mmCIF file of C-alpha atoms in Angstrom:
data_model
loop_
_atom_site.group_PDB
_atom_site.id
_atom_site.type_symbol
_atom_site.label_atom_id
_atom_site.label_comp_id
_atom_site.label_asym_id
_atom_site.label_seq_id
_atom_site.Cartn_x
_atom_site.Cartn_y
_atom_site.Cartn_z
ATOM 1 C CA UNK V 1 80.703 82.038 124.740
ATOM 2 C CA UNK V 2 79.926 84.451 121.724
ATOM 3 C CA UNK V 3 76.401 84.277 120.705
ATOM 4 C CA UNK V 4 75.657 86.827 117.959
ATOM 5 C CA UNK V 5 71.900 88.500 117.544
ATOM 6 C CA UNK V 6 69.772 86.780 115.095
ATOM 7 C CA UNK V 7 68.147 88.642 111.751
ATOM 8 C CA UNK V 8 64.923 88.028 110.221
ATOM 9 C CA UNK V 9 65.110 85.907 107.198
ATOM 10 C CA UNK V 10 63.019 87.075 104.508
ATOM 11 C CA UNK V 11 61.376 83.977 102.446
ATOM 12 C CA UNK V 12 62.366 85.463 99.353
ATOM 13 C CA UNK V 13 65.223 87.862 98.026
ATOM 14 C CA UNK V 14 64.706 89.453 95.159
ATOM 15 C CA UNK V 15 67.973 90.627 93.691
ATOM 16 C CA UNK V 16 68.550 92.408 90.622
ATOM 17 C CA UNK V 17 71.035 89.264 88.278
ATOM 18 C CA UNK V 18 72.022 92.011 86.092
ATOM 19 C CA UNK V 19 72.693 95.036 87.850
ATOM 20 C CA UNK V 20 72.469 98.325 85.356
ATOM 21 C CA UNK V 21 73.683 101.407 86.936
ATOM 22 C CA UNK V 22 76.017 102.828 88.877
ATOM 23 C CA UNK V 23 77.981 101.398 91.265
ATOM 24 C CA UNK V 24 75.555 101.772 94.890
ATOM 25 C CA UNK V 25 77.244 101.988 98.053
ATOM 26 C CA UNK V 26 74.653 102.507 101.200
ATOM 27 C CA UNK V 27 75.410 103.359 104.388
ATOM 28 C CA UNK V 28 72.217 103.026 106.996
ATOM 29 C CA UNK V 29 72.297 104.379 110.604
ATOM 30 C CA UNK V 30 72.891 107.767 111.957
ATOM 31 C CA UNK V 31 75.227 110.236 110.413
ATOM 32 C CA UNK V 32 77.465 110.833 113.386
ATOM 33 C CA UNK V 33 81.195 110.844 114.011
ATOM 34 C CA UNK V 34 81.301 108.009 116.088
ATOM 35 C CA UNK V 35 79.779 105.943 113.358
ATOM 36 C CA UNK V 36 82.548 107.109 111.161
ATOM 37 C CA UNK V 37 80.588 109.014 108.270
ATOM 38 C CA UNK V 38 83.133 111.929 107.981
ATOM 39 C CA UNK V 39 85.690 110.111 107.226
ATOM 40 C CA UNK V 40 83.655 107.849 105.011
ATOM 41 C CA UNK V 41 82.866 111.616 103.345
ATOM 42 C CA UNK V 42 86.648 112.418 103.296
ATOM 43 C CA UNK V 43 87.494 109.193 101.627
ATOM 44 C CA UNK V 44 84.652 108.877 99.163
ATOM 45 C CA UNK V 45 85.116 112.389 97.889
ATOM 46 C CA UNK V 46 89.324 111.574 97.507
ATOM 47 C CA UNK V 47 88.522 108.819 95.531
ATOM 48 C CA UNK V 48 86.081 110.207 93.147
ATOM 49 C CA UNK V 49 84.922 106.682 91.889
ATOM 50 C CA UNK V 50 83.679 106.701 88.520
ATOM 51 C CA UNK V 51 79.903 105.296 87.872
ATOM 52 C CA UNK V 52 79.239 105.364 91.762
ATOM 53 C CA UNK V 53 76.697 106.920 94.146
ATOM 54 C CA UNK V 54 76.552 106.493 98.311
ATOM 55 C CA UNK V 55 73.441 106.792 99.667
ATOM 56 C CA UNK V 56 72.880 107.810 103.491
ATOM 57 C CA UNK V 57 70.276 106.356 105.088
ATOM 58 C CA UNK V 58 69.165 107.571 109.098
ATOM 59 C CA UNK V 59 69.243 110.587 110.808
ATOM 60 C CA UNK V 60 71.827 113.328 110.651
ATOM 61 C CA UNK V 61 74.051 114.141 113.721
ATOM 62 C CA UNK V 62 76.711 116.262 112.256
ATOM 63 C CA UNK V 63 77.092 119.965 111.538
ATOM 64 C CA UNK V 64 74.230 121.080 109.535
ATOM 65 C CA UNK V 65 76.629 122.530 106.672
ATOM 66 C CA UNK V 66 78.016 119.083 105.928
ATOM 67 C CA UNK V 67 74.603 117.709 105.118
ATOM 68 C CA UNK V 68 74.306 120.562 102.281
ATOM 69 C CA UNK V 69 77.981 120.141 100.899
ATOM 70 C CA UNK V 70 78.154 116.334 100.246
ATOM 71 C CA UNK V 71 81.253 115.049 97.657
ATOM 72 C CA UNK V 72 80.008 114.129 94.557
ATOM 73 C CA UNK V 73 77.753 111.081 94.181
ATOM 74 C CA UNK V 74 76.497 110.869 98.005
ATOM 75 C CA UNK V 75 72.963 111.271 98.708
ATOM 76 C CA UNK V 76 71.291 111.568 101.492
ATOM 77 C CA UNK V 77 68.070 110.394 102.071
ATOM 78 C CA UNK V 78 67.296 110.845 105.952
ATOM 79 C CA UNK V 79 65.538 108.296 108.373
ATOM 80 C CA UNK V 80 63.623 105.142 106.244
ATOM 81 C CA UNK V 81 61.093 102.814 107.611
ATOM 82 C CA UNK V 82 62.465 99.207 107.983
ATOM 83 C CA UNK V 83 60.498 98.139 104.366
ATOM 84 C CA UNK V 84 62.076 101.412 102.377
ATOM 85 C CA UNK V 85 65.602 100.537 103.595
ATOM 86 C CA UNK V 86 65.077 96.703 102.537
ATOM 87 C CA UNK V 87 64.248 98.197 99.352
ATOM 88 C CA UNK V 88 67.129 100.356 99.110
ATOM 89 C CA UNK V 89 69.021 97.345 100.494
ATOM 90 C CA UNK V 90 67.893 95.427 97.330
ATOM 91 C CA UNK V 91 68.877 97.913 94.717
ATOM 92 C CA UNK V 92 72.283 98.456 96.595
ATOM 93 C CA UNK V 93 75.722 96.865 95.604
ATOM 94 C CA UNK V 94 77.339 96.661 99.245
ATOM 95 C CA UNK V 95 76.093 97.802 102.629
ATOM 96 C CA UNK V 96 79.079 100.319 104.392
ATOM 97 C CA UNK V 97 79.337 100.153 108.473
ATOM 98 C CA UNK V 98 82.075 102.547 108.757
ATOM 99 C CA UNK V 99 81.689 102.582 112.914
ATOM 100 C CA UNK V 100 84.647 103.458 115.006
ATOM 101 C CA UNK V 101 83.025 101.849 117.759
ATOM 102 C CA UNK V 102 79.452 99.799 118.142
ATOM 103 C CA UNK V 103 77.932 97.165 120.106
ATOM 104 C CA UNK V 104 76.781 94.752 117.154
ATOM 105 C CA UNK V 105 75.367 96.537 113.969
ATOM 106 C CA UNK V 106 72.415 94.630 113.572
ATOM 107 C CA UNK V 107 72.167 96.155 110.178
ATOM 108 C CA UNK V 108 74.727 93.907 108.527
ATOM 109 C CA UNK V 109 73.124 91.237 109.429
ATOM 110 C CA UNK V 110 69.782 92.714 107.877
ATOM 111 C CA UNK V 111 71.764 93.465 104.813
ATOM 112 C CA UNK V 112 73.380 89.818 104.617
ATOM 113 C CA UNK V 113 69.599 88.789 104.534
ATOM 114 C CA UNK V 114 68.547 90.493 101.705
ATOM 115 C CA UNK V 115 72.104 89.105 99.940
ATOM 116 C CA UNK V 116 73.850 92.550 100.593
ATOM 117 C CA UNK V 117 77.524 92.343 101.011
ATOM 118 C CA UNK V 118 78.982 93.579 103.462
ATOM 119 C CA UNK V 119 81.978 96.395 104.014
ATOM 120 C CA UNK V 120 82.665 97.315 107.776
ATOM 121 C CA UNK V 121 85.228 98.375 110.226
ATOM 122 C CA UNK V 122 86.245 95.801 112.851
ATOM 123 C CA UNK V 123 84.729 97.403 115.462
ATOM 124 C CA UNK V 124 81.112 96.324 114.070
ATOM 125 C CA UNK V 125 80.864 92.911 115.555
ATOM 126 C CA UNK V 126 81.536 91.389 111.644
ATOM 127 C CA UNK V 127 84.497 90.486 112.666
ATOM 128 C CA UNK V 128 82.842 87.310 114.360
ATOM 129 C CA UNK V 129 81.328 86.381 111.258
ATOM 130 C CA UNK V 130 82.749 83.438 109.248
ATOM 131 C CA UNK V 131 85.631 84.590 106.826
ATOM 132 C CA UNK V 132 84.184 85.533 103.184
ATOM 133 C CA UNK V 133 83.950 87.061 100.719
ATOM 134 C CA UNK V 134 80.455 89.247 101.371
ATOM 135 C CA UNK V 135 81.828 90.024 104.550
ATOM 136 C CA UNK V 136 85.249 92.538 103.810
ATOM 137 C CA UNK V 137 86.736 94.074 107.208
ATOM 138 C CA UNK V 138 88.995 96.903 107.415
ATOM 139 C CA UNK V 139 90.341 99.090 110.656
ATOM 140 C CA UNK V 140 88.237 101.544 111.926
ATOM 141 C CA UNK V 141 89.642 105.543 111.298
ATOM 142 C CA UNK V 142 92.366 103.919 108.647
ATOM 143 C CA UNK V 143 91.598 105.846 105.360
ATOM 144 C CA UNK V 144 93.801 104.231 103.295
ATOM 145 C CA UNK V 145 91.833 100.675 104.329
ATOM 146 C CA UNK V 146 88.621 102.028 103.908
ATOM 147 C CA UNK V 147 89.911 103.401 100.588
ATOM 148 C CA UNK V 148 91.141 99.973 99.459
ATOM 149 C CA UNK V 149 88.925 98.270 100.541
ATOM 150 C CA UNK V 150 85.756 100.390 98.577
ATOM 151 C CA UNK V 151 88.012 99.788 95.198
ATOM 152 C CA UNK V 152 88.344 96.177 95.680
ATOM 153 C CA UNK V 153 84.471 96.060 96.454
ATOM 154 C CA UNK V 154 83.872 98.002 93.096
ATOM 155 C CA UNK V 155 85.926 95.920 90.937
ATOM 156 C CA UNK V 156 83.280 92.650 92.358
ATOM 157 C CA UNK V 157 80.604 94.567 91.047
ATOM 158 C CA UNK V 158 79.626 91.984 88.602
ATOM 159 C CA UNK V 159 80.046 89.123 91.068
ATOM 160 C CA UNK V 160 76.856 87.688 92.251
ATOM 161 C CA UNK V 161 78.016 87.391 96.397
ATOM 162 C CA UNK V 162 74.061 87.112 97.078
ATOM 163 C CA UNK V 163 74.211 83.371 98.192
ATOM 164 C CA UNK V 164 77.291 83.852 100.144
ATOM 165 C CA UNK V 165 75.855 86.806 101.964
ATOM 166 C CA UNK V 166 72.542 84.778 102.663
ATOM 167 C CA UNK V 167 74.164 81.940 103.510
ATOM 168 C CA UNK V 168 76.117 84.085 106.556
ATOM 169 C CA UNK V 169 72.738 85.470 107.576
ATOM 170 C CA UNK V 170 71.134 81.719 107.581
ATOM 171 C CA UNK V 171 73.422 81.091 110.252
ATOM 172 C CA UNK V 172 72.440 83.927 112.526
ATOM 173 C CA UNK V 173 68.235 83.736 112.745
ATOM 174 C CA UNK V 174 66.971 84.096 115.984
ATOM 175 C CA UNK V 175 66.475 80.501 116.621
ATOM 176 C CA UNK V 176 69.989 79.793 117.053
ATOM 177 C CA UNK V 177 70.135 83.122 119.284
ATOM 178 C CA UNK V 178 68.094 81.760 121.047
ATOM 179 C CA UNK V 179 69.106 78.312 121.015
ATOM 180 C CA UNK V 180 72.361 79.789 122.226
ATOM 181 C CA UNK V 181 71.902 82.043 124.596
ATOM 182 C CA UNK V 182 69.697 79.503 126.769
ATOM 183 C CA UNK V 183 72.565 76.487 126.226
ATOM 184 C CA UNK V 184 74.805 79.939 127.882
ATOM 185 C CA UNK V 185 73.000 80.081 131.032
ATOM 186 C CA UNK V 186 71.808 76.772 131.086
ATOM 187 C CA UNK V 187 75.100 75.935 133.829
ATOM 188 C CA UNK V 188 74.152 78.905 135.894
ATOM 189 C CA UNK V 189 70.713 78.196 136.199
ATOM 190 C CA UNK V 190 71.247 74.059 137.164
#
């Protein structure tokens, strides 16, 4: 039986209905190869998007150089307390879980609650999320996936996915984690 963690729901979202700005990708978790970031890098600086920034959020596990000789438009930030990144979360246009491999990256679900969309590799756990819109997969270490799949996400810009996105994070609180995982064990423990 799958049960997926559970997320937080904030009682109120407050997202921007008219979005001025660049286009704002974030990424949140540690810089690291096995989370994918350099090839997030590799792609993001290929593609040169016009009117877009990516801001890095956690701490940085790669070469030191890399950190100083980011593409074009990324910026990195460094570690954020839970309240900055929910912040950062609400003046974003798409969270990006680039992972090549993960347990569950409880952070899409944390973005889905603030009505973040959602870009991430299949090896996130998203992949057991219902089908949607908010949610777009793609194959980890597959440039040309993650490429297409940050150009389709730019051209929605301007559609409001913030109820669809809250709606898939409604569905994962911890009540029905917990409402699961005891209805899981409930045969072994008869």
């Amino acid at each position: 039986m799958l049960t997926p963690y559970g997320v937080d729901l904030p009682s109120v979202v407050e997202r921007k209905k008219e979005k001025v700005g660049p286009f704002r990708v974030v990424y949140a978790g540690t810089a690291s190869v096995r989370k994918g970031i350099p090839l997030l890098l590799e792609v993001w600086k290929k593609l040169s998007l016009r009117d877009a920034e990516l801001v890095l959020a956690g701490s940085w596990q790669l070469a030191r150089p890399m950190e100083k000789h980011l593409p074009a438009g990324v910026k990195y930030v460094g570690p954020l307390a839970h309240g900055e990144l929910m912040k950062v979360f609400q003046e974003a246009d798409l969270l990006i879980l680039p992972s090549n491999f993960e347990g569950y990256g409880l952070v899409i679900l944390e973005a889905l609650a603030q009505g973040l969309p959602v870009l991430a590799s299949t090896a996130t756990g998203a992949a057991d999320l219902p089908a949607s819109e908010a949610v777009r997969l793609f194959k980890p270490e597959s440039p040309e996936q993650l490429a297409e799949a940050l150009i389709g996400a730019k051209a929605k810009q301007g559609k409001d996915l913030s109820g669809e996105a809250r709606r898939i994070a409604e569905g994962c609180s911890w009540a029905k984690y917990r409402t699961a995982v005891t209805e899981a064990v409930r045969p072994v423990l008869d």
